[in-house]
Every structure is written in structure tokens, then in C-alpha cells.
Short mmCIF file of C-alpha atoms in Angstrom, two decimals:
data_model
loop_
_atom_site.label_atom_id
_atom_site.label_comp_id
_atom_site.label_asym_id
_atom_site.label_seq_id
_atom_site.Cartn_x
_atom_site.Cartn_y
_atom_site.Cartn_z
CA UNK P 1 19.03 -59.41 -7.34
CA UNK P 2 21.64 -57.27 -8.91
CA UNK P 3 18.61 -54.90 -10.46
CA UNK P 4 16.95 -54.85 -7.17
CA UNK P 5 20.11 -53.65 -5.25
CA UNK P 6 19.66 -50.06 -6.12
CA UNK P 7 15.82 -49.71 -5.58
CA UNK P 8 16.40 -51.74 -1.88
CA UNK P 9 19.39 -48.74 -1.05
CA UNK P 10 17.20 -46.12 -2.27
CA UNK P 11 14.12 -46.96 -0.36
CA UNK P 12 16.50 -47.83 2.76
CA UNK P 13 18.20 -43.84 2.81
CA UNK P 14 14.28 -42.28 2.21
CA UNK P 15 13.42 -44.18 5.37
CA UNK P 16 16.77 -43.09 7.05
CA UNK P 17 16.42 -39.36 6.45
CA UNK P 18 12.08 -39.48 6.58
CA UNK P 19 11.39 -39.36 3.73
CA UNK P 20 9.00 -42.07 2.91
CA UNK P 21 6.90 -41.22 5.77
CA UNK P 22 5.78 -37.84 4.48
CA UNK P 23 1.99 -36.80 4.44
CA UNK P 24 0.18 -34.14 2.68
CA UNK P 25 0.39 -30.76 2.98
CA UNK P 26 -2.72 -30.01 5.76
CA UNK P 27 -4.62 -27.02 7.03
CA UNK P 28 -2.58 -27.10 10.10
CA UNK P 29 0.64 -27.03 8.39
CA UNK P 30 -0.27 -24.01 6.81
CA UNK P 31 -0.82 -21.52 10.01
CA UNK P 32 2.60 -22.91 11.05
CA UNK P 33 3.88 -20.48 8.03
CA UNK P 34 4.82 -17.30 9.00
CA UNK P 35 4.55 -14.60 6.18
CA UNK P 36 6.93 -12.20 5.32
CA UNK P 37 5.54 -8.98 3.41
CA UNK P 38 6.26 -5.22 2.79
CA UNK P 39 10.11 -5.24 3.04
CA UNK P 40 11.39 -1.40 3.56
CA UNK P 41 15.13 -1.06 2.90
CA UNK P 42 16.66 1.81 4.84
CA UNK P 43 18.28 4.89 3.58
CA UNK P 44 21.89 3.84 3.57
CA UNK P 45 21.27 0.31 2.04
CA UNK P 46 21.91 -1.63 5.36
CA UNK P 47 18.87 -2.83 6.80
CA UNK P 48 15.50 -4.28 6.04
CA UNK P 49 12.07 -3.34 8.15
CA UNK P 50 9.34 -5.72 7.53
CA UNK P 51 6.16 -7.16 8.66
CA UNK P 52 6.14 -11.08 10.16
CA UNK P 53 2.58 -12.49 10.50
CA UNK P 54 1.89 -15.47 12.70
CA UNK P 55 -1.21 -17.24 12.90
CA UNK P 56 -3.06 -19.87 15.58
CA UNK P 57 -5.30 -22.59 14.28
CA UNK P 58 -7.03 -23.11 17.53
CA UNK P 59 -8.16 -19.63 18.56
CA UNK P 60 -8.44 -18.63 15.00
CA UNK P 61 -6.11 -15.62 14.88
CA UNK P 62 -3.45 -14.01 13.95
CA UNK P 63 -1.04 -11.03 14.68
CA UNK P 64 1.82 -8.93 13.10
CA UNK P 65 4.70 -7.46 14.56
CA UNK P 66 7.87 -5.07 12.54
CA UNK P 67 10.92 -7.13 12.36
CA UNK P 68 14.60 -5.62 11.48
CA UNK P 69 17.47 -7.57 10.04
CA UNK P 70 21.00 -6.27 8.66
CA UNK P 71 20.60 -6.97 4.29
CA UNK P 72 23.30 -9.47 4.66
CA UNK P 73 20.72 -11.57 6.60
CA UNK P 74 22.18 -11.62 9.86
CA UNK P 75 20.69 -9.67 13.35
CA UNK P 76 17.46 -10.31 12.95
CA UNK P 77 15.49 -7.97 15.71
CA UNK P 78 11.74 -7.85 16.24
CA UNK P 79 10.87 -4.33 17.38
CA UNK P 80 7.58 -4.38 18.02
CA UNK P 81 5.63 -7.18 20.78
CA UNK P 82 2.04 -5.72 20.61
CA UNK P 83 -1.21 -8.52 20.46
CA UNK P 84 -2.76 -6.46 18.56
CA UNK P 85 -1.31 -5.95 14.29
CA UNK P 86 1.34 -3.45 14.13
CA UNK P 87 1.60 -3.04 10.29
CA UNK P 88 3.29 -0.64 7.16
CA UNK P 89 6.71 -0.15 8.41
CA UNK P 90 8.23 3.64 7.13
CA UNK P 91 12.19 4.92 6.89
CA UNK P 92 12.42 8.20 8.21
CA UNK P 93 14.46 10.43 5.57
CA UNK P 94 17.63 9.88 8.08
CA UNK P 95 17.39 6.26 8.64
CA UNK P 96 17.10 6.82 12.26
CA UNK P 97 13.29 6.55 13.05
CA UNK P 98 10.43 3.90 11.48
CA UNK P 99 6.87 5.26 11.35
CA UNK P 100 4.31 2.01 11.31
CA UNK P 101 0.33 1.62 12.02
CA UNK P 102 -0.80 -0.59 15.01
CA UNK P 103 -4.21 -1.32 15.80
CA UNK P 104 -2.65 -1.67 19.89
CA UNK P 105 -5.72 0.91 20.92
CA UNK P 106 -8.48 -0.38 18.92
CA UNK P 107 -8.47 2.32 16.76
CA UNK P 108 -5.24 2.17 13.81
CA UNK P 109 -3.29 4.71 14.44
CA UNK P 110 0.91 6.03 13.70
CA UNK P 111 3.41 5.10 15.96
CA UNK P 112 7.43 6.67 15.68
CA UNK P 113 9.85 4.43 16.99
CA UNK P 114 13.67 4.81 17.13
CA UNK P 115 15.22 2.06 14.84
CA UNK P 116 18.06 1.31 17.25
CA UNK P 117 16.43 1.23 20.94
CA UNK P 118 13.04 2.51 22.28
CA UNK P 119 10.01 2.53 23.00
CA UNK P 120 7.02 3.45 20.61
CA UNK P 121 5.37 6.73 20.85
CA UNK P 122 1.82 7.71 19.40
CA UNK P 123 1.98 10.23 16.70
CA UNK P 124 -1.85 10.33 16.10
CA UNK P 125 -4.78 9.96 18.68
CA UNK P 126 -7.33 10.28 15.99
CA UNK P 127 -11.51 9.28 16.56
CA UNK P 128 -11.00 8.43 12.92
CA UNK P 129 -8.05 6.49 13.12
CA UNK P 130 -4.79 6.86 10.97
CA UNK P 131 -3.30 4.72 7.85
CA UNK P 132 -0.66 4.85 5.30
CA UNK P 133 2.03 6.56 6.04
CA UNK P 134 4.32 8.76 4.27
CA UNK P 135 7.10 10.51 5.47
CA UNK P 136 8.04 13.70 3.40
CA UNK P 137 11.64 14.27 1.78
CA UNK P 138 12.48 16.59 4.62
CA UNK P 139 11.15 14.39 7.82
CA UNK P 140 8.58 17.44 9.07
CA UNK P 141 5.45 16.01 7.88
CA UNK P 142 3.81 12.39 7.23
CA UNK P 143 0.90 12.40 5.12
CA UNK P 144 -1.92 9.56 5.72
CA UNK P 145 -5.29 9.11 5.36
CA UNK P 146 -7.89 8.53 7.41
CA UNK P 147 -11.84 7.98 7.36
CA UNK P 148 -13.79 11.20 8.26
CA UNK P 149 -17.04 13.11 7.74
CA UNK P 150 -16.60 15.03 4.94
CA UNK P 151 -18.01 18.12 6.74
CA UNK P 152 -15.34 18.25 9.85
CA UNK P 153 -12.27 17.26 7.64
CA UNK P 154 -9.15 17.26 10.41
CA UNK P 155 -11.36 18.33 12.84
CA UNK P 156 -11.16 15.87 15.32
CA UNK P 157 -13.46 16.72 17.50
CA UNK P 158 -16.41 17.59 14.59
CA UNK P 159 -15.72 14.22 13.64
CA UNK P 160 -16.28 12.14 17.30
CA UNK P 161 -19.24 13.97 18.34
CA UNK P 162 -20.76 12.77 15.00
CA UNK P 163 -19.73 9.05 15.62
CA UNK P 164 -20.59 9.13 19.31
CA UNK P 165 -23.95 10.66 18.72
CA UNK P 166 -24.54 7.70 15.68
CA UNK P 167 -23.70 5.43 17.87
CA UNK P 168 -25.44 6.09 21.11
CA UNK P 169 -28.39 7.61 19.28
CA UNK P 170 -31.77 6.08 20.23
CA UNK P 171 -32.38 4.74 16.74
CA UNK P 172 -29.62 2.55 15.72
CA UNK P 173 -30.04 1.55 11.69
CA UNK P 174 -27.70 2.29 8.75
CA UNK P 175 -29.41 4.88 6.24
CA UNK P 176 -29.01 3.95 2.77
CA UNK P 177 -29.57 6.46 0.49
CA UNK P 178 -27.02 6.08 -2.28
CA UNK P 179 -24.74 4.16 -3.62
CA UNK P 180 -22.04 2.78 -2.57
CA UNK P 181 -22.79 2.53 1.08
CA UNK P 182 -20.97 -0.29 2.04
CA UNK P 183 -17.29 -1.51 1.07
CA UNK P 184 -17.39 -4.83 2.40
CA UNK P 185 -18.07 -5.30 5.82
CA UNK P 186 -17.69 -1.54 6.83
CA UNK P 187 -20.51 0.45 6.21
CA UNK P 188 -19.84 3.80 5.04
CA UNK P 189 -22.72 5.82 7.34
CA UNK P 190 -21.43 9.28 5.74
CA UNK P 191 -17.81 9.08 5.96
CA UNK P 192 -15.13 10.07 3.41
CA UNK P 193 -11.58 8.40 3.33
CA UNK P 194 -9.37 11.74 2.95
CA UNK P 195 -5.87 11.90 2.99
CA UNK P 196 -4.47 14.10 6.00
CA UNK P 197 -0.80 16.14 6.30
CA UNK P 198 1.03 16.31 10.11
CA UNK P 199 3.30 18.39 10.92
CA UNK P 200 5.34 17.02 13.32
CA UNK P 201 6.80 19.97 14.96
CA UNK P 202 3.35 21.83 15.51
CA UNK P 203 1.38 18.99 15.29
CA UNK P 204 -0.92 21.14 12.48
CA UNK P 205 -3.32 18.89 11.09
CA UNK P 206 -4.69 19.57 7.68
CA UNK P 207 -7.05 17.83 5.21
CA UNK P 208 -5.78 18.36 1.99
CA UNK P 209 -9.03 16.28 -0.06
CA UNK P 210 -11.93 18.07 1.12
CA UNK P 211 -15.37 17.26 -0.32
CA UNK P 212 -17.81 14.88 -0.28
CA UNK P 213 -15.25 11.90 -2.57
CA UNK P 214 -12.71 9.27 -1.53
CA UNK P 215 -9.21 10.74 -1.84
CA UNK P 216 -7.31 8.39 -2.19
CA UNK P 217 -10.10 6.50 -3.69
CA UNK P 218 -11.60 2.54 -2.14
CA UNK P 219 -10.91 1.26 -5.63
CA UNK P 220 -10.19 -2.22 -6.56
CA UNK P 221 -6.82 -2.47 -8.08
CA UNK P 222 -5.53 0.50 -6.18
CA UNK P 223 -2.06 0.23 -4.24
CA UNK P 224 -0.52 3.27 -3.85
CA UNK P 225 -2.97 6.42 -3.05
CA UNK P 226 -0.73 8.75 -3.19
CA UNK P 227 2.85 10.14 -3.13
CA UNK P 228 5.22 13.05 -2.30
CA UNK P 229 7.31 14.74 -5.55
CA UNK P 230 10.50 14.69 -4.22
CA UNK P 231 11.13 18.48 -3.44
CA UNK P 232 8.49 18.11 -0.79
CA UNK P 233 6.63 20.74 -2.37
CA UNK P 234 3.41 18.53 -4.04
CA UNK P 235 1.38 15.29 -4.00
CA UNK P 236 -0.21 13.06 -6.29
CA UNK P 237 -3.56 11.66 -5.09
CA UNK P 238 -5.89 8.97 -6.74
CA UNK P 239 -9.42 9.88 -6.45
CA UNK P 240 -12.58 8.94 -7.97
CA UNK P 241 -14.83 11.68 -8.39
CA UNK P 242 -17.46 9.88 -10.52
CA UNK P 243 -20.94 10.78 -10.25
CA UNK P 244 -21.86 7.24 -10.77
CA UNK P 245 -19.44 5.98 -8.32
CA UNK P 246 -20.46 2.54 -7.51
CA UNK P 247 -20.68 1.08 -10.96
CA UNK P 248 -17.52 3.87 -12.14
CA UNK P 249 -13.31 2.39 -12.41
CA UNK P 250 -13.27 6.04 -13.31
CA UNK P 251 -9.85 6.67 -10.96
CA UNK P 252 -8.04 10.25 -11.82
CA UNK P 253 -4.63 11.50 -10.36
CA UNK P 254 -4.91 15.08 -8.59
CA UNK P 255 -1.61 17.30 -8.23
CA UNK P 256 -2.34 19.09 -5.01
CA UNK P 257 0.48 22.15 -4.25
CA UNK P 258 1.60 22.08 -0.53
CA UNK P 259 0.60 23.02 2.33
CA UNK P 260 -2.90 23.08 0.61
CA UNK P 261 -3.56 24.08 -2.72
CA UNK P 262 -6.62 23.54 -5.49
CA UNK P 263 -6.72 19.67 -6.50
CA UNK P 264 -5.64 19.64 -10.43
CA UNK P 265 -6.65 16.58 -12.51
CA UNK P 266 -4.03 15.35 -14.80
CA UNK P 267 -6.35 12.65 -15.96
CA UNK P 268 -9.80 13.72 -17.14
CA UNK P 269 -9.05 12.29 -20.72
CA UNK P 270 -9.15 8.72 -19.79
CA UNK P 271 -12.35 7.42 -18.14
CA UNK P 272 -11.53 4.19 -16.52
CA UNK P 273 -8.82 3.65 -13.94
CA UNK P 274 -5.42 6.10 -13.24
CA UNK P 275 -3.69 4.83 -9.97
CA UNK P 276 -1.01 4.34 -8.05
CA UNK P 277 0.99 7.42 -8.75
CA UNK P 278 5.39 7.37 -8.21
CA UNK P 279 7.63 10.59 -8.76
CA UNK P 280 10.78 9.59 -10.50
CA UNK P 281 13.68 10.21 -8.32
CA UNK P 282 14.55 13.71 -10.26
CA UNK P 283 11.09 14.87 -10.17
CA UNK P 284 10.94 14.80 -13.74
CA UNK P 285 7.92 12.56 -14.41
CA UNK P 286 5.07 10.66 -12.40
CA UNK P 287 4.83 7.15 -12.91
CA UNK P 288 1.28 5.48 -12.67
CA UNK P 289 -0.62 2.54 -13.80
CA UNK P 290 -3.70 2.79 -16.46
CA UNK P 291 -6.88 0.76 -17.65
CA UNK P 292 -8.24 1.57 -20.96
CA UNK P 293 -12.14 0.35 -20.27
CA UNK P 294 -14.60 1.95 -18.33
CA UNK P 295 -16.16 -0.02 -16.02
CA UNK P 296 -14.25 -2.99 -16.69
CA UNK P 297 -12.15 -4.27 -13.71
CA UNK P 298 -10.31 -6.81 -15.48
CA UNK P 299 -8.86 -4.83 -18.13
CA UNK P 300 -4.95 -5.26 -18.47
CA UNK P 301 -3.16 -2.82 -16.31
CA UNK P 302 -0.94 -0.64 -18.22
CA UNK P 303 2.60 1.21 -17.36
CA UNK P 304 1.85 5.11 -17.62
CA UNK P 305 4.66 8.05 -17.63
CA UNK P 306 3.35 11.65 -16.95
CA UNK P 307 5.83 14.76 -18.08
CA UNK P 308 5.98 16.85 -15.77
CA UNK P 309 7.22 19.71 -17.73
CA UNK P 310 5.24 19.03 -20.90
CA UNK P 311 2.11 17.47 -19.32
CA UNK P 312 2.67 14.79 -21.85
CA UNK P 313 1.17 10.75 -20.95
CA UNK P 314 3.17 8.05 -22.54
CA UNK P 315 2.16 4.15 -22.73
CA UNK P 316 5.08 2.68 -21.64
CA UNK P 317 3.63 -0.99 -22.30
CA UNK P 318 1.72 -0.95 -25.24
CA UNK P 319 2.65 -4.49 -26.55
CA UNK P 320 3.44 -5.81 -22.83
CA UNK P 321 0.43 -8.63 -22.68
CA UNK P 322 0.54 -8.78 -19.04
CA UNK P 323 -1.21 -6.92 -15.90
CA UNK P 324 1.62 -4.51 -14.29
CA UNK P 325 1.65 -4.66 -10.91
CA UNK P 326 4.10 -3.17 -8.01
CA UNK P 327 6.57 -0.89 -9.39
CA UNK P 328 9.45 1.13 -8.19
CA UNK P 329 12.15 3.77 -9.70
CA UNK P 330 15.77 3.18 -10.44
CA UNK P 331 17.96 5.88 -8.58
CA UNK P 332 19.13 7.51 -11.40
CA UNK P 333 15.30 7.34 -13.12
CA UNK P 334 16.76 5.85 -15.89
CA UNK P 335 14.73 2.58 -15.35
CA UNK P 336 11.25 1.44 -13.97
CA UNK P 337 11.37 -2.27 -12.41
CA UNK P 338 8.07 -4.09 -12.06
CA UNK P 339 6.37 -7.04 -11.38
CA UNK P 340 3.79 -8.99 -13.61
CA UNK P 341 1.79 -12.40 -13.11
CA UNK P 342 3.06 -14.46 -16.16
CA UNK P 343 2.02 -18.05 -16.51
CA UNK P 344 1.88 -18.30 -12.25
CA UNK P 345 4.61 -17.29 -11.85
CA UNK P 346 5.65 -13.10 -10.92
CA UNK P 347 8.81 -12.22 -12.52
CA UNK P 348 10.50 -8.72 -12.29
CA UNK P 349 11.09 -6.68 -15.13
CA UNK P 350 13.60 -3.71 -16.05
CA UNK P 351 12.01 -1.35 -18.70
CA UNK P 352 14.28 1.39 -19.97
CA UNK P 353 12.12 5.30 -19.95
CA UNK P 354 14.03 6.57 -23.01
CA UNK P 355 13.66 3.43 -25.18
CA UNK P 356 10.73 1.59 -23.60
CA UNK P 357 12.20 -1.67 -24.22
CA UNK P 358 11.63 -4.20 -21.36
CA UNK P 359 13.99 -6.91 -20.11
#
């Protein structure tokens, strides 16, 4: 009886507090989950934009408003109330605006809003839509990309009377006449995802990845098409410019001087993937990842550091037996942090530029 008394207390305070009635996890349980992704920490350290996604079981849906909250966890604001996905949540340079996409008009496009109080206003009214995007150091210009024809560019209007006349054309079919004409669902039907610059003030739209390629690229792998140096002055693009593009991983990073200079490939020695390009906060360097096997999209993803000033590319990861993932600079570029899948799990790493070592 004495032995028993434990186990009887035990099982009494599970059935007090619940706890030996619980059931397996269930499908239902899981679209009561909210997730939480692409946290944006503001200028000054204070606040954190985000993205909150909510789904319903019954009507099989979802949706995805920007949320706010102070970094000390308290004040948490949603800003945005739209049923339709209002995604990708940007700082302005001052802290005092947030560019984000929302899909409220059918068509993606960039909304401004005031961080503190206000309403949303439209930025782009694109055919084409708008995605990704970027504000520059200075706060004039965003750069984004967008799907158009590769012979109207930011031409707007080139590119709707094109669309409307494929779609209410009497002969409605998908022509097929090279590869790759599809990426998943979408079909292609002659379009080019190029990546656009805005000036704000003027509202000067200008296609800085002309031609008949992806720039940035539709590249498995890719997460980051391209960046701003942080003078304002160039940007880094991904692009795949393979003549055997559907069966290529040959990425390449472009340097492209602003407001719209020739494309310049830093990457033509290596002929599988170069993506996701990063200035360092001093401008010094560019910051990318690497695959070492052509058409192999499982090959281990490599840290890659590009000199600037000597034109120089550096394995930072040679002995690192792990896929690098999402990356970001220290402020003093003294330091990359990243994040690598090891054993299930995704712990964050400090590497050290002038030593490599990795902690």
C-alpha cells in the first residue's frame, strides 16, 4: 500500500490538471497554429514587423496580415486587416514607413504604410504585378521584381495589351515551344521575371534586367535575388542565363551600376549555382551562397565572400559539412551569422571573415 501511495497521487494530480485525458495531436489542431515568419527589426532596434498566418479547416484557407510588437514583447499591433495575404514586411531607411506586398486587388502589388497610424497607400498599380521589395539606403527608390514580357520591360501598358489580347484571343491554348514553360502551376506563356527600380518621387519606372532571362532567376534554392551595396550606387542580381535552362543550376551574380548600367558577371567561373547575394555593411565584400556541381540540386550549399576591391572569391566553409542557409551581416562586418539544418535541428552559427573559424 505504501508503494502504491505515490503512483495513486500521481495519477490523481494528471487527472486534476488534464492531463491524463490528452489525445493526439490531429489535423484540426494543426490550422489552430498560427505561424509566425519573416521578422523585420526596425532601424533603431525597437520594434519587430512580421507576418501572422491563420488558417480555417472548414473553408480550406488561409490569410496573412503584418503584425508590430515593441522587442521587449509587449504592444503587440496588427496593422494590416485585408482578406486577402498581405506579405514581406520592409523598414524604411528612417524607421518611419513599412513597405509590404498584398494580394488585396488580385494582382500582388507594394503598399507604404506609416508604422505608427494610417492607412495603406498603393505604390504600384502594375498589369504585371509587384514582389520583393527593397528599399534603397537613401529611401528614394524600392527595387522589386515583377513578371513581364521581355519585349515591353517597365512598360506597363506594352505589357497589358499583350496579356489582354492572350487572354481574350479567340484561340485560347498555351504554346510550348521550349523549355521551361511552366514553373509549377504558372505557365510561363512568354514572360520574363525582371527586377524593376521606382523612384518614388517621380514615380520613374525602369527595368534594369532586360532580355529574354529570369533576373532574379526561378531557381530552386534561391532566397535572396538580389540586393542594394550600401552606397546606393549598385545591385547584385542572381540570374541564370543558361542556354540549357531547364536542366541548368547554372545561377551567376550580375553587378548592375545604378540607375542602369551593363549587367557584369562576377561568376562565370563556376557553373552550377551562385545565389543569394548580401553587401557587408562597409561595402567591402558581397556575401553569397555556392554549389560546386552542375546540375545537381542537392549539392551542399557553401558560404561564398566576393572582394570587392580585388575581385577575389573565398570559400568560407570548406570543411563546414552542412547546407548554409539564411544568413545575415554583423554591423561592424566583422562576422557572418547563419543558419544550417544539423541532425533536425537549425542552429545559428557565428563565423569570423578574417579567420573563418565558425562557432
Amino acid at each position: 500500500m505504501k508503494r502504491s501511495l505515490p503512483l495513486l497521487i500521481i495519477i490523481s494530480l494528471l487527472g486534476a490538471f488534464g492531463l491524463a485525458e490528452r489525445k493526439p495531436f490531429e489535423i484540426a489542431d494543426l490550422y489552430r497554429l498560427k505561424g509566425v515568419s519573416d521578422p523585420q527589426v526596425s532601424p533603431d532596434g525597437g520594434r519587430i514587423a512580421f507576418v501572422l498566418t491563420e488558417y480555417d479547416l472548414k473553408k480550406g484557407t488561409s490569410n496573412a496580415d503584418v503584425y508590430l510588437i515593441q522587442a521587449d514583447g509587449t504592444g503587440l499591433r496588427r496593422l494590416t486587416t485585408s482578406e486577402k495575404a498581405d506579405t514581406h514586411p520592409r523598414w524604411s531607411p528612417d524607421g518611419k514607413q513599412l513597405l509590404f506586398v498584398s494580394a488585396r486587388k488580385d494582382t500582388p502589388q507594394i503598399y507604404l504604410l506609416p508604422a505608427d497610424l494610417g492607412e495603406p497607400k498603393a505604390v504600384t498599380e502594375l498589369s504585371t504585378g509587384a514582389d520583393g521589395p527593397e528599399w534603397s539606403p537613401d529611401g528614394t527608390h524600392i527595387l522589386f521584381q515583377s513578371s513581364v514580357f521581355p519585349e515591353c520591360g517597365a512598360d506597363d501598358a506594352c505589357n497589358k495589351k499583350i496579356d489582354t489580347a492572350l487572354g481574350e484571343g479567340p484561340l485560347q491554348a498555351h504554346l510550348a515551344d521550349r523549355l521551361f514553360y511552366r514553373q509549377w502551376t504558372d505557365y510561363r506563356d512568354g514572360k520574363r521575371q525582371h527586377t524593376l527600380l521606382l523612384e518614388l518621387s517621380s514615380g520613374k519606372l525602369t527595368d534594369l534586367t532586360p532580355g529574354d532571362f529570369d533576373s532574379p532567376s526561378i531557381s530552386p534554392g534561391l532566397t535572396r535575388g538580389y540586393a542594394f551595396s550600401p552606397d546606393g550606387r549598385e545591385i547584385c542580381v542572381a540570374s541564370k542565363r543558361d542556354p540549357d535552362e531547364a536542366e541548368s543550376t547554372n545561377n551567376d551574380l550580375y553587378l548592375i551600376t545604378l540607375p542602369g548600367g551593363e549587367a557584369r558577371c562576377i561568376t562565370a567561373a563556376n557553373k552550377a549555382f551562385d545565389g543569394d547575394p548580401l553587401y557587408s555593411p562597409d561595402g567591402r565584400f558581397i556575401a553569397y551562397r555556392r554549389q560546386l556541381t552542375p546540375a545537381f540540386e542537392a549539392d551542399r550549399f557553401r558560404m561564398m565572400l566576393y572582394d570587392r576591391q580585388t575581385g577575389n572569391h573565398r570559400d568560407l566553409t570548406p570543411e563546414f559539412d552542412y547546407w548554409v542557409d539564411d544568413f545575415a551581416w554583423s554591423p561592424d562586418a566583422r562576422h557572418l551569422f547563419f543558419v544550417a539544418q544539423v541532425k533536425g535541428r537549425y542552429p545559428v552559427y557565428r563565423m569570423e571573415i578574417a579567420t573563418g573559424e565558425v562557432i
